Tab-separated table of C-alpha atoms in Angstrom:
chain	number	residue	atom	x	y	z
A	1	MET	CA	-20.521	7.064	-139.732
A	2	ILE	CA	-17.728	9.273	-138.383
A	3	ILE	CA	-15.509	6.233	-137.695
A	4	GLU	CA	-15.598	5.273	-141.370
A	5	ALA	CA	-14.730	8.832	-142.398
A	6	LEU	CA	-11.794	8.881	-139.972
A	7	ARG	CA	-10.574	5.516	-141.268
A	8	VAL	CA	-10.654	6.892	-144.836
A	9	PHE	CA	-8.836	10.065	-143.783
A	10	VAL	CA	-6.091	8.128	-141.988
A	11	THR	CA	-5.592	5.838	-144.981
A	12	VAL	CA	-5.361	8.759	-147.424
A	13	SER	CA	-2.915	10.520	-145.097
A	14	GLU	CA	-0.660	7.457	-144.855
A	15	GLN	CA	-0.843	6.552	-148.555
A	16	ARG	CA	-0.564	10.218	-149.648
A	17	HIS	CA	-2.781	9.309	-152.565
A	18	PHE	CA	-6.560	9.129	-153.106
A	19	SER	CA	-6.542	6.301	-155.610
A	20	ARG	CA	-4.234	4.042	-153.570
A	21	ALA	CA	-6.382	4.654	-150.495
A	22	ALA	CA	-9.491	3.817	-152.516
A	23	GLU	CA	-7.957	0.499	-153.591
A	24	LEU	CA	-6.996	-0.454	-150.017
A	25	LEU	CA	-10.421	0.447	-148.672
A	26	ASN	CA	-12.318	-1.125	-151.575
A	27	LEU	CA	-14.060	2.195	-152.272
A	28	SER	CA	-14.423	4.346	-155.341
A	29	GLN	CA	-12.152	7.394	-155.599
A	30	PRO	CA	-15.179	9.755	-155.609
A	31	GLY	CA	-16.380	7.987	-152.441
A	32	VAL	CA	-13.028	8.627	-150.731
A	33	SER	CA	-13.108	12.273	-151.810
A	34	GLN	CA	-16.627	12.646	-150.425
A	35	HIS	CA	-15.555	11.361	-146.983
A	36	ILE	CA	-12.710	13.897	-146.880
A	37	ARG	CA	-15.019	16.764	-147.963
A	38	ASN	CA	-17.542	15.796	-145.277
A	39	LEU	CA	-14.828	15.906	-142.616
A	40	GLU	CA	-13.537	19.282	-143.833
A	41	ASN	CA	-17.069	20.709	-143.835
A	42	GLU	CA	-17.788	19.376	-140.348
A	43	LEU	CA	-14.524	20.706	-138.901
A	44	GLY	CA	-14.502	23.904	-140.899
A	45	ALA	CA	-10.870	23.451	-141.906
A	46	LYS	CA	-8.853	22.262	-144.893
A	47	LEU	CA	-7.219	18.951	-144.016
A	48	LEU	CA	-5.201	18.084	-147.109
A	49	HIS	CA	-3.106	19.902	-149.699
A	50	ARG	CA	-3.930	18.218	-153.000
A	51	SER	CA	-1.634	17.954	-156.025
A	52	PRO	CA	-1.696	15.730	-159.159
A	53	LYS	CA	0.974	13.397	-157.735
A	54	HIS	CA	0.234	13.231	-154.010
A	55	VAL	CA	-1.498	14.814	-151.044
A	56	ARG	CA	-0.022	16.118	-147.811
A	57	LEU	CA	-1.483	17.127	-144.493
A	58	THR	CA	-2.262	20.694	-143.558
A	59	GLU	CA	-1.584	21.823	-139.992
A	60	ALA	CA	-5.201	21.042	-139.113
A	61	GLY	CA	-4.932	17.724	-140.940
A	62	ASP	CA	-1.879	16.751	-138.909
A	63	ILE	CA	-3.765	17.404	-135.659
A	64	LEU	CA	-6.716	15.324	-136.825
A	65	TYR	CA	-4.444	12.502	-138.027
A	66	GLN	CA	-2.829	12.094	-134.589
A	67	LYS	CA	-6.184	12.122	-132.803
A	68	ALA	CA	-7.893	9.924	-135.399
A	69	LYS	CA	-5.288	7.167	-134.929
A	70	ARG	CA	-6.030	7.084	-131.218
A	71	ILE	CA	-9.791	7.163	-131.775
A	72	LEU	CA	-9.636	4.227	-134.186
A	73	THR	CA	-7.504	2.200	-131.765
A	74	LEU	CA	-9.910	2.827	-128.902
A	75	TYR	CA	-12.864	1.967	-131.123
A	76	GLU	CA	-11.351	-1.402	-132.038
A	77	GLU	CA	-10.628	-2.134	-128.382
A	78	ALA	CA	-14.221	-1.296	-127.494
A	79	LYS	CA	-15.512	-3.625	-130.223
A	80	GLN	CA	-13.390	-6.483	-128.864
A	81	ASP	CA	-14.548	-5.910	-125.273
A	82	ILE	CA	-18.197	-5.817	-126.345
A	83	GLN	CA	-17.701	-8.987	-128.370
A	84	LEU	CA	-16.406	-10.724	-125.245
A	85	LEU	CA	-19.616	-9.786	-123.436
A	86	GLN	CA	-21.795	-11.162	-126.214
A	87	ASP	CA	-19.920	-14.367	-126.891
A	88	GLN	CA	-20.582	-17.434	-124.775
A	89	VAL	CA	-17.366	-18.681	-123.241
A	90	THR	CA	-17.208	-22.435	-123.791
A	91	GLY	CA	-14.586	-25.136	-124.088
A	92	SER	CA	-12.436	-26.888	-121.532
A	93	LEU	CA	-9.578	-26.026	-119.203
A	94	MET	CA	-6.891	-28.326	-117.842
A	95	ILE	CA	-5.586	-26.551	-114.740
A	96	GLY	CA	-2.650	-27.640	-112.615
A	97	ALA	CA	-1.802	-26.268	-109.181
A	98	SER	CA	0.824	-26.913	-106.561
A	99	PHE	CA	-0.536	-28.199	-103.253
A	100	THR	CA	-0.949	-24.971	-101.282
A	101	ILE	CA	-2.791	-23.273	-104.138
A	102	GLY	CA	-4.711	-26.364	-105.215
A	103	GLU	CA	-5.990	-27.206	-101.744
A	104	TYR	CA	-6.603	-23.764	-100.252
A	105	VAL	CA	-6.868	-21.101	-102.986
A	106	LEU	CA	-8.018	-22.716	-106.229
A	107	PRO	CA	-11.379	-24.202	-105.084
A	108	LYS	CA	-12.931	-20.789	-104.392
A	109	CYS	CA	-11.543	-19.389	-107.644
A	110	LEU	CA	-12.958	-22.318	-109.649
A	111	ALA	CA	-16.367	-21.954	-108.007
A	112	GLU	CA	-16.543	-18.255	-108.880
A	113	PHE	CA	-15.370	-18.882	-112.455
A	114	ALA	CA	-17.873	-21.719	-112.921
A	115	ALA	CA	-20.695	-19.441	-111.780
A	116	MET	CA	-19.675	-16.830	-114.381
A	117	TYR	CA	-18.981	-19.291	-117.234
A	118	PRO	CA	-21.031	-22.463	-116.620
A	119	LEU	CA	-20.342	-23.866	-120.101
A	120	VAL	CA	-16.595	-24.229	-119.484
A	121	ALA	CA	-15.562	-27.735	-118.435
A	122	MET	CA	-12.692	-27.662	-115.943
A	123	GLN	CA	-10.363	-30.326	-114.617
A	124	ALA	CA	-7.844	-29.606	-111.859
A	125	THR	CA	-4.649	-31.538	-111.159
A	126	ILE	CA	-2.698	-31.033	-107.935
A	127	GLY	CA	0.993	-31.855	-107.592
A	128	ASN	CA	4.189	-30.304	-106.358
A	129	THR	CA	5.732	-27.382	-108.214
A	130	ASP	CA	8.150	-29.503	-110.254
A	131	GLU	CA	5.330	-31.816	-111.358
A	132	ILE	CA	3.101	-28.936	-112.457
A	133	VAL	CA	5.946	-27.253	-114.346
A	134	HIS	CA	6.701	-30.514	-116.178
A	135	ALA	CA	3.032	-31.028	-117.099
A	136	VAL	CA	2.716	-27.490	-118.520
A	137	ARG	CA	5.954	-27.834	-120.494
A	138	SER	CA	4.750	-31.126	-121.989
A	139	ASN	CA	1.347	-29.573	-122.874
A	140	GLU	CA	-0.567	-31.875	-120.539
A	141	LEU	CA	-1.998	-28.783	-118.828
A	142	ASP	CA	-3.270	-25.495	-120.264
A	143	ILE	CA	-2.107	-23.523	-117.244
A	144	GLY	CA	-0.230	-24.053	-114.002
A	145	LEU	CA	-0.438	-22.195	-110.698
A	146	ILE	CA	2.701	-22.631	-108.646
A	147	GLU	CA	4.076	-21.389	-105.339
A	148	GLY	CA	7.739	-22.016	-106.067
A	149	GLU	CA	10.077	-20.632	-108.684
A	150	ALA	CA	10.317	-21.874	-112.250
A	151	HIS	CA	13.140	-21.185	-114.661
A	152	ALA	CA	12.358	-22.345	-118.182
A	153	ALA	CA	12.800	-20.462	-121.450
A	154	ASP	CA	9.687	-22.062	-122.929
A	155	LEU	CA	7.357	-20.796	-120.181
A	156	VAL	CA	5.567	-17.500	-119.620
A	157	ILE	CA	5.644	-16.860	-115.856
A	158	THR	CA	3.309	-14.211	-114.356
A	159	PRO	CA	3.159	-13.523	-110.599
A	160	TYR	CA	-0.453	-12.939	-109.595
A	161	MET	CA	-0.655	-12.824	-105.791
A	162	ARG	CA	1.507	-12.718	-102.674
A	163	ASP	CA	1.725	-15.445	-100.073
A	164	GLU	CA	3.083	-15.155	-96.531
A	165	MET	CA	5.136	-17.998	-95.069
A	166	ILE	CA	5.033	-18.403	-91.283
A	167	LEU	CA	6.629	-20.677	-88.707
A	168	VAL	CA	4.058	-22.787	-86.847
A	169	ALA	CA	4.154	-25.129	-83.880
A	170	PRO	CA	1.631	-26.935	-81.694
A	171	SER	CA	0.362	-24.669	-78.930
A	172	SER	CA	2.055	-26.911	-76.356
A	173	HIS	CA	5.522	-26.518	-77.914
A	174	PRO	CA	8.233	-24.970	-75.646
A	175	LEU	CA	8.847	-22.190	-78.209
A	176	ALA	CA	5.194	-21.126	-78.119
A	177	ALA	CA	5.903	-18.925	-75.098
A	178	ALA	CA	8.755	-17.047	-76.810
A	179	ARG	CA	8.095	-13.426	-77.753
A	180	PHE	CA	10.378	-13.715	-80.774
A	181	VAL	CA	12.181	-16.712	-82.201
A	182	ASP	CA	15.688	-16.281	-83.598
A	183	ALA	CA	18.060	-18.666	-85.339
A	184	GLU	CA	19.652	-19.697	-82.046
A	185	LEU	CA	16.351	-20.920	-80.631
A	186	LEU	CA	15.646	-22.842	-83.843
A	187	GLN	CA	18.842	-24.877	-83.694
A	188	ASN	CA	18.433	-28.631	-83.128
A	189	GLN	CA	14.655	-28.590	-83.457
A	190	VAL	CA	12.532	-31.310	-85.038
A	191	TRP	CA	11.081	-30.132	-88.371
A	192	VAL	CA	8.211	-31.363	-90.512
A	193	LEU	CA	8.929	-30.752	-94.198
A	194	ARG	CA	7.442	-31.123	-97.655
A	195	GLU	CA	9.165	-33.350	-100.183
A	196	SER	CA	11.893	-32.137	-102.562
A	197	GLY	CA	10.394	-30.523	-105.647
A	198	SER	CA	7.716	-28.603	-103.773
A	199	GLY	CA	7.742	-24.819	-103.550
A	200	THR	CA	7.283	-24.961	-99.774
A	201	ARG	CA	10.308	-27.269	-99.410
A	202	ALA	CA	12.436	-24.970	-101.569
A	203	PHE	CA	11.465	-22.040	-99.358
A	204	SER	CA	12.263	-24.010	-96.189
A	205	ASP	CA	15.641	-25.153	-97.515
A	206	GLN	CA	16.560	-21.571	-98.393
A	207	PHE	CA	15.526	-20.440	-94.908
A	208	PHE	CA	17.706	-23.121	-93.280
A	209	SER	CA	20.649	-22.129	-95.450
A	210	ASP	CA	20.315	-18.376	-94.861
A	211	ALA	CA	19.900	-18.754	-91.091
A	212	GLN	CA	22.459	-21.597	-90.862
A	213	ILE	CA	19.991	-23.738	-88.967
A	214	VAL	CA	20.937	-27.298	-88.006
A	215	GLN	CA	18.019	-29.711	-87.747
A	216	LYS	CA	17.895	-32.252	-84.946
A	217	ARG	CA	15.659	-34.454	-87.062
A	218	SER	CA	13.124	-34.035	-89.862
A	219	TYR	CA	10.050	-35.810	-91.171
A	220	VAL	CA	9.000	-35.487	-94.811
A	221	PHE	CA	5.465	-35.585	-96.240
A	222	ASN	CA	4.213	-35.086	-99.779
A	223	SER	CA	1.302	-32.756	-98.995
A	224	SER	CA	0.865	-29.569	-97.008
A	225	GLN	CA	-2.205	-31.034	-95.307
A	226	SER	CA	-0.087	-33.891	-93.947
A	227	VAL	CA	2.573	-31.476	-92.735
A	228	LYS	CA	-0.058	-29.407	-90.925
A	229	GLU	CA	-1.704	-32.405	-89.271
A	230	SER	CA	1.693	-33.707	-88.172
A	231	VAL	CA	2.562	-30.394	-86.529
A	232	ILE	CA	-0.823	-30.354	-84.752
A	233	ALA	CA	-0.058	-33.876	-83.495
A	234	GLY	CA	3.197	-32.619	-81.983
A	235	LEU	CA	5.668	-34.163	-84.413
A	236	GLY	CA	7.654	-30.955	-84.901
A	237	ILE	CA	7.571	-27.399	-86.276
A	238	ALA	CA	7.176	-26.259	-89.895
A	239	LEU	CA	7.255	-23.334	-92.294
A	240	LEU	CA	3.875	-23.160	-94.037
A	241	SER	CA	1.752	-20.721	-95.991
A	242	ARG	CA	-0.641	-18.708	-93.834
A	243	TRP	CA	-3.393	-19.904	-96.215
A	244	ILE	CA	-2.924	-23.455	-94.925
A	245	VAL	CA	-3.129	-22.751	-91.198
A	246	ARG	CA	-5.588	-19.847	-90.900
A	247	LYS	CA	-8.348	-21.893	-89.248
A	248	GLU	CA	-5.970	-23.739	-86.932
A	249	LEU	CA	-4.401	-20.480	-85.765
A	250	GLU	CA	-7.869	-19.112	-84.977
A	251	SER	CA	-8.905	-22.271	-83.121
A	252	GLY	CA	-5.663	-22.446	-81.130
A	253	GLU	CA	-4.603	-25.852	-82.478
A	254	LEU	CA	-1.469	-24.168	-83.818
A	255	CYS	CA	0.474	-21.081	-82.824
A	256	GLU	CA	2.622	-18.798	-84.934
A	257	LEU	CA	6.232	-18.388	-83.851
A	258	PRO	CA	7.254	-14.764	-84.666
A	259	LEU	CA	10.570	-14.718	-86.504
A	260	ASN	CA	12.380	-11.641	-85.175
A	261	LYS	CA	9.720	-9.292	-86.533
A	262	GLU	CA	10.543	-10.503	-90.038
A	263	ARG	CA	7.900	-11.144	-92.681
A	264	PHE	CA	8.551	-13.835	-95.270
A	265	GLU	CA	6.692	-13.484	-98.549
A	266	ARG	CA	6.749	-15.247	-101.886
A	267	HIS	CA	4.652	-15.052	-105.043
A	268	PHE	CA	2.098	-17.412	-106.441
A	269	SER	CA	2.625	-17.475	-110.219
A	270	ILE	CA	0.733	-18.392	-113.374
A	271	ILE	CA	2.748	-20.464	-115.842
A	272	ARG	CA	1.911	-21.120	-119.482
A	273	HIS	CA	3.736	-22.596	-122.434
A	274	LYS	CA	5.027	-19.829	-124.705
A	275	GLU	CA	3.885	-21.662	-127.818
A	276	GLY	CA	0.452	-22.506	-126.444
A	277	THR	CA	-2.717	-21.018	-127.930
A	278	ALA	CA	-4.924	-19.156	-125.477
A	279	SER	CA	-8.588	-20.104	-125.874
A	280	MET	CA	-11.322	-17.696	-124.831
A	281	ALA	CA	-11.880	-19.795	-121.698
A	282	LEU	CA	-8.191	-19.649	-120.768
A	283	THR	CA	-7.997	-15.917	-121.444
A	284	MET	CA	-10.978	-15.222	-119.191
A	285	PHE	CA	-9.634	-17.528	-116.465
A	286	ILE	CA	-6.283	-15.712	-116.424
A	287	GLN	CA	-8.066	-12.356	-116.291
A	288	ARG	CA	-10.056	-13.639	-113.323
A	289	LEU	CA	-6.876	-14.674	-111.510
A	290	LEU	CA	-5.142	-11.347	-112.136
A	291	SER	CA	-8.158	-9.367	-110.907
A	292	SER	CA	-8.803	-11.565	-107.863
A	293	ASN	CA	-9.010	-9.913	-104.453
A	294	LEU	CA	-7.875	-13.056	-102.642
């Protein structure tokens, strides 16, 4: 096989010696020599200058060496990819997600993954960003999907999709008629907020600070669903992910308050413990997330 001949040639080239290459490859020295002769005959060129003490590459040999290294690397990658297709992906996954992701994004992703890999057992835990980060760091979860920021030296953090944050109000709210809403109009409003520790709350707090907004009053809930329902009921206004309110915007239960033509985006991120071992199931799940069209 040509791959075997190339592997022998590369080893001889790097060892600069037939006998040392034969030892590394567990071949006889005549067998190594035969592989090199076959390559030279096929290519019609001398590949090695031979001497009693060592061998060195000819000009043609140097060209083949560079190409052969790349060919062997690609061949190994192909073998691994084919192996993935043939192997059954089994095992279990402990997945954690912050509320926005866990309630509105993760279910579809899990359903698609389960259809592709039915032998993988999956368990999902939903909490705020701080809770998911803590669970991943303490190895209670294999992977976390968060909407806020995480700063921990023992975590691998990989952004995997964008999320748009929008300001929403009940359709009957006085601001619903405004063409654009600026910081002045948002002063002394009643706000509905997530609890401290959530990614949505961190985003809201940063928005208040940047725009120097003073709240008339605020109500705090520990889930995005509760915040949304409270806004629909007329309790106040809120900053929420567009994922959460898509249906309510379409039905007219909520309206979006345009923020001076600005667009507020953040990342959803994958977090893993740096010292954790990635199973086949986890590797395939991460690949699915990174290739998702959501």
